PDB file of C-alpha atoms in Angstrom:
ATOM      1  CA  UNK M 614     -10.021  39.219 -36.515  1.00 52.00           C
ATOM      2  CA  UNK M 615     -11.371  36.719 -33.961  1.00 59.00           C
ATOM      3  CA  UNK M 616     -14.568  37.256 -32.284  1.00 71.00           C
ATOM      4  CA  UNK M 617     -15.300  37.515 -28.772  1.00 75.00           C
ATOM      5  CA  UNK M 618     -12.895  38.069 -25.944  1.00 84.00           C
ATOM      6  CA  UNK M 619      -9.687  36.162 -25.447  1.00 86.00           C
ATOM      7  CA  UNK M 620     -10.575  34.267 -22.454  1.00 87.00           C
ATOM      8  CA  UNK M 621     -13.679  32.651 -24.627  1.00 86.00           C
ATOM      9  CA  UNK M 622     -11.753  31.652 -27.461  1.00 84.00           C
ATOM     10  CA  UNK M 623      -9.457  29.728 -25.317  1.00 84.00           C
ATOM     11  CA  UNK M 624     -12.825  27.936 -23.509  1.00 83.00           C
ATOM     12  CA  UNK M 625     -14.161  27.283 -26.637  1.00 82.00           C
ATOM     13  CA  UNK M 626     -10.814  25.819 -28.506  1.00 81.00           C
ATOM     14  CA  UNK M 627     -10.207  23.777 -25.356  1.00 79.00           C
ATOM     15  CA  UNK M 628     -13.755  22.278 -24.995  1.00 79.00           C
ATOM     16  CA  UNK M 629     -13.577  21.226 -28.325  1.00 76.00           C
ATOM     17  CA  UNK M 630      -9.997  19.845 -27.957  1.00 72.00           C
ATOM     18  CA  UNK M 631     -11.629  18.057 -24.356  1.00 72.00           C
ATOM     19  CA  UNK M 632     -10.361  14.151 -23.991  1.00 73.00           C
ATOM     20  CA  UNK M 633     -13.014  11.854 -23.856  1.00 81.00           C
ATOM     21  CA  UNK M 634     -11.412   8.866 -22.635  1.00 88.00           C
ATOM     22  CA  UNK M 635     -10.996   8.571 -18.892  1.00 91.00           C
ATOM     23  CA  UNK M 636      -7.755   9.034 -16.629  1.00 92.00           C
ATOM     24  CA  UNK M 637      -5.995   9.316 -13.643  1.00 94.00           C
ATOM     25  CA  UNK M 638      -2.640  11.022 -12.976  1.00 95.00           C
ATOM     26  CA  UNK M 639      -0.213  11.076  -9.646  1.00 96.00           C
ATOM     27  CA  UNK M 640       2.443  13.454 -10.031  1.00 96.00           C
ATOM     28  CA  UNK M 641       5.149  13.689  -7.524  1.00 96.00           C
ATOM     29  CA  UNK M 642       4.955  10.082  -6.882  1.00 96.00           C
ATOM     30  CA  UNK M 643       8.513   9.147  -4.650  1.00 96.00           C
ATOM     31  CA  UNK M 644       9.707   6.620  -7.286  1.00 96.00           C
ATOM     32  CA  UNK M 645      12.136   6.544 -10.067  1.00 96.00           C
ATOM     33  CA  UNK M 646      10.312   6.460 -13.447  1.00 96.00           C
ATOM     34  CA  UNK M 647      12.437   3.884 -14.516  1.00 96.00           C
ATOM     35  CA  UNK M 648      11.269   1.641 -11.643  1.00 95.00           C
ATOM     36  CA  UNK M 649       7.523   2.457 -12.471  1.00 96.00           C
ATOM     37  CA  UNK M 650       8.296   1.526 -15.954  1.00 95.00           C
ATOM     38  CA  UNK M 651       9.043  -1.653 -15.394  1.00 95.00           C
ATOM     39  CA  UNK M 652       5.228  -2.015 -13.655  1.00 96.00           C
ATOM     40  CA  UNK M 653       3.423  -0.089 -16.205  1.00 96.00           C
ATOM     41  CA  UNK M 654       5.067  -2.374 -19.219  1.00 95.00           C
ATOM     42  CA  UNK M 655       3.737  -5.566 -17.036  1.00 95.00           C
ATOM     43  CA  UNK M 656       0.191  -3.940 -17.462  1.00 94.00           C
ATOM     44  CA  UNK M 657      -0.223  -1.915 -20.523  1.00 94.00           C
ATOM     45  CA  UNK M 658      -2.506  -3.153 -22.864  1.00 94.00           C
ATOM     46  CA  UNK M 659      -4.215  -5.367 -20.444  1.00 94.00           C
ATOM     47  CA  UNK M 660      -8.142  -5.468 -19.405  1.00 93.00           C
ATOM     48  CA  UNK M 661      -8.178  -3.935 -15.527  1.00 94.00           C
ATOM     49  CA  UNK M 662      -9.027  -7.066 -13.936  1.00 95.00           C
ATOM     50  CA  UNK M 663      -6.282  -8.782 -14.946  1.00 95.00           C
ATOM     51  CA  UNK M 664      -4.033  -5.343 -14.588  1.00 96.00           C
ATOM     52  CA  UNK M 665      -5.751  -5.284 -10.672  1.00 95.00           C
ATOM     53  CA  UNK M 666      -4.383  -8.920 -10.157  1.00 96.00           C
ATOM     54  CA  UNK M 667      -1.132  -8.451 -11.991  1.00 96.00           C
ATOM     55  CA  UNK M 668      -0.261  -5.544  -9.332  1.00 95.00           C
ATOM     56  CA  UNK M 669      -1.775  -7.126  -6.354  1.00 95.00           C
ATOM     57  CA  UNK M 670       0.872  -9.773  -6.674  1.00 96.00           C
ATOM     58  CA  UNK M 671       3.944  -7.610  -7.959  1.00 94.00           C
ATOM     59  CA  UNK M 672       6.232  -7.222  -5.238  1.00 95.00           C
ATOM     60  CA  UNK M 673       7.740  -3.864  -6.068  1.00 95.00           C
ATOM     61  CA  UNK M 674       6.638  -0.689  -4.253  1.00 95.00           C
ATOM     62  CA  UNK M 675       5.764   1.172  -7.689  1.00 95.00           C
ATOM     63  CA  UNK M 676       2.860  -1.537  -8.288  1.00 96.00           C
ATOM     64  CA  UNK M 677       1.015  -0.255  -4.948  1.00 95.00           C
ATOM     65  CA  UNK M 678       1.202   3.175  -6.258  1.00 95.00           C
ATOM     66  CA  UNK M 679      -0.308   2.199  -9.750  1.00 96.00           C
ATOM     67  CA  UNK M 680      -2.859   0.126  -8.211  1.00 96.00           C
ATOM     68  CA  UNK M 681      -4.447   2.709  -6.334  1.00 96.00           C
ATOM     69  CA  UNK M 682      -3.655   5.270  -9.307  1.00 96.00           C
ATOM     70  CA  UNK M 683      -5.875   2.265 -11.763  1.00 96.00           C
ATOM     71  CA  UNK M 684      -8.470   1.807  -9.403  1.00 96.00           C
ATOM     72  CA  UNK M 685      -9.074   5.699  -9.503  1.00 96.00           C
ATOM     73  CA  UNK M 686      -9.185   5.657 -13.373  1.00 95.00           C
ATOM     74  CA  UNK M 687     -11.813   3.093 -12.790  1.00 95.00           C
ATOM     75  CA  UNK M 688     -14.001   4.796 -10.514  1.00 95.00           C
ATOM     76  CA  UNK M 689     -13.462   8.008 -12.939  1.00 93.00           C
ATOM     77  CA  UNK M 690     -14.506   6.059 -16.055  1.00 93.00           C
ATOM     78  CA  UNK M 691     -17.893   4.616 -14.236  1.00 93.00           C
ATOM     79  CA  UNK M 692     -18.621   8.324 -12.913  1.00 92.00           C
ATOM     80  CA  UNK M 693     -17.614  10.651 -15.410  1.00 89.00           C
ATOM     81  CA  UNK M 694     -18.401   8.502 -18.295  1.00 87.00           C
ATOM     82  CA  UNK M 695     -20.768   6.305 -17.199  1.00 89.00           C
ATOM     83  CA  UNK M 696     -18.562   3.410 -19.184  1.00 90.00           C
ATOM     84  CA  UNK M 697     -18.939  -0.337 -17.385  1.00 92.00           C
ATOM     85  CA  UNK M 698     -15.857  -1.399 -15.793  1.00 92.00           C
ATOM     86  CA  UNK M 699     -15.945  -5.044 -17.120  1.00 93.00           C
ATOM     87  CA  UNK M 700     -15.271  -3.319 -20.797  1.00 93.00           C
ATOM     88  CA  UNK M 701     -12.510  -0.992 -19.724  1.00 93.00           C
ATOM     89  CA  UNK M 702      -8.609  -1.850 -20.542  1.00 94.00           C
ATOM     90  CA  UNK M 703      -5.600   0.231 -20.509  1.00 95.00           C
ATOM     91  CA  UNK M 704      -4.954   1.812 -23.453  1.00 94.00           C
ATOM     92  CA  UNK M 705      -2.170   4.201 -22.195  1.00 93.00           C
ATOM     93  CA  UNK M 706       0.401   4.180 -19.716  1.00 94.00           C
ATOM     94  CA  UNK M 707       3.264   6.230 -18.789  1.00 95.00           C
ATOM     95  CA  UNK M 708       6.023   7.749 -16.435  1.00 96.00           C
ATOM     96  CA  UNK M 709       7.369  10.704 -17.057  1.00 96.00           C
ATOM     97  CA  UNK M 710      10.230  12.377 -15.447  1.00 97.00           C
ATOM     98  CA  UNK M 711       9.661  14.920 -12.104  1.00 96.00           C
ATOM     99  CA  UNK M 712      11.633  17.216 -10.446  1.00 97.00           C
ATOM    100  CA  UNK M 713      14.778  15.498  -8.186  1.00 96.00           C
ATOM    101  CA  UNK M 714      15.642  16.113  -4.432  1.00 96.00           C
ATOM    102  CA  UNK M 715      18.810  16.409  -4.167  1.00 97.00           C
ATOM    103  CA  UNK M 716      20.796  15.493  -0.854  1.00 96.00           C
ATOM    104  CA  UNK M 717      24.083  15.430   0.696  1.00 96.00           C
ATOM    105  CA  UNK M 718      25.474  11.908   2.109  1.00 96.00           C
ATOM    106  CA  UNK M 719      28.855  12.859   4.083  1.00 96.00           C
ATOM    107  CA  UNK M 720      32.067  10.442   3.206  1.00 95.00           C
ATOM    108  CA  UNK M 721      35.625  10.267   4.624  1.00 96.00           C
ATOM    109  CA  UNK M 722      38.307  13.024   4.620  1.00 96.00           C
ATOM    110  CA  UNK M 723      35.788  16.079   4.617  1.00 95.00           C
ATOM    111  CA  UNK M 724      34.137  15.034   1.174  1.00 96.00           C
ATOM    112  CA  UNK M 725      30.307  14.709   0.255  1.00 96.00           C
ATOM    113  CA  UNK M 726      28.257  12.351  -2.245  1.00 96.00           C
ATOM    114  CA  UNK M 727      24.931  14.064  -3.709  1.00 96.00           C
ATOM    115  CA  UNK M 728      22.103  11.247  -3.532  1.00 96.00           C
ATOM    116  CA  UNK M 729      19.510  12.101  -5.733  1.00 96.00           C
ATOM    117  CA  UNK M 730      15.776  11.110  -4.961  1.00 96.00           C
ATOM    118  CA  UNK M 731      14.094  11.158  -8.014  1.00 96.00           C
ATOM    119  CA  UNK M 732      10.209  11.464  -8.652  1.00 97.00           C
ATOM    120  CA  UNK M 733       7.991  10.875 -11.419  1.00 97.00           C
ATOM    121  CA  UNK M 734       4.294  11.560 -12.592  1.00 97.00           C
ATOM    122  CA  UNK M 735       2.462   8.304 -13.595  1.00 96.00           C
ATOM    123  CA  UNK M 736      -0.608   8.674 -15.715  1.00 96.00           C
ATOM    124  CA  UNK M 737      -2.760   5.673 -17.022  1.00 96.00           C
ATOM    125  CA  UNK M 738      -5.883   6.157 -19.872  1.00 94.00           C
ATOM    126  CA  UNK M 739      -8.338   3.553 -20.181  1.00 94.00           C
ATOM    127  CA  UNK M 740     -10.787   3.009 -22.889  1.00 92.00           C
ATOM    128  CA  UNK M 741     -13.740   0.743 -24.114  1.00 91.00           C
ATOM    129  CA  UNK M 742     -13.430  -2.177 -25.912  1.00 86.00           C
TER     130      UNK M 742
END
């Protein structure tokens, strides 16, 4: 039998389960995830200065979104974790799939196409080198 009430175990599994590495994450983000794919695979890997540059210059409307999404996992890395910012690269990103809004485009003869507007949650993790 486990000490202590239930709500403490879970504090104290989950503190020592805590990720150390910084990260940012924008969910409901209006953009397919296989569109922010194609941005995220331009910059994984990559230190943030040259990820910052790759996406100031990427003409696509998911590289906005992931620019402002990077330079928050920045700013969280120098606050939380007191890491520099010159060291920092991207270790992981991803996009996974959010929920779809579905809507109703009317066609000839009384019939109706479904558009689908699909979202996605971006996440990025940075580390040290």
């Amino acid at each position: 039998m486990a000490k202590g009430h239930r709500s403490q175990i879970k504090r104290e599994r989950n503190e020592s389960n805590k990720e150390t590495r910084p990260s940012a994450k924008l969910s409901f983000a209006r953009v397919s995830v296989q569109k922010a794919c194609f941005v995220l695979d331009a910059i994984r890997g990559k230190d943030v200065k040259t990820a910052l540059a790759i996406l100031d210059y990427n003409p696509r409307y998911a590289s906005q979104i992931t620019a402002k999404l990077l330079r928050s996992a920045i700013a969280n890395a120098e606050n939380n974790n007191g890491m520099n910012p010159d060291h920092l690269y991207i270790e992981e990103c991803y996009a996974n799939k959010g929920p779809t809004m579905k809507r109703i485009r009317p066609r000839a003869q009384g019939r109706a196409y479904r558009i689908e507007k699909r979202m996605s949650h971006i996440t990025i993790v940075l580390n040290e080198r």
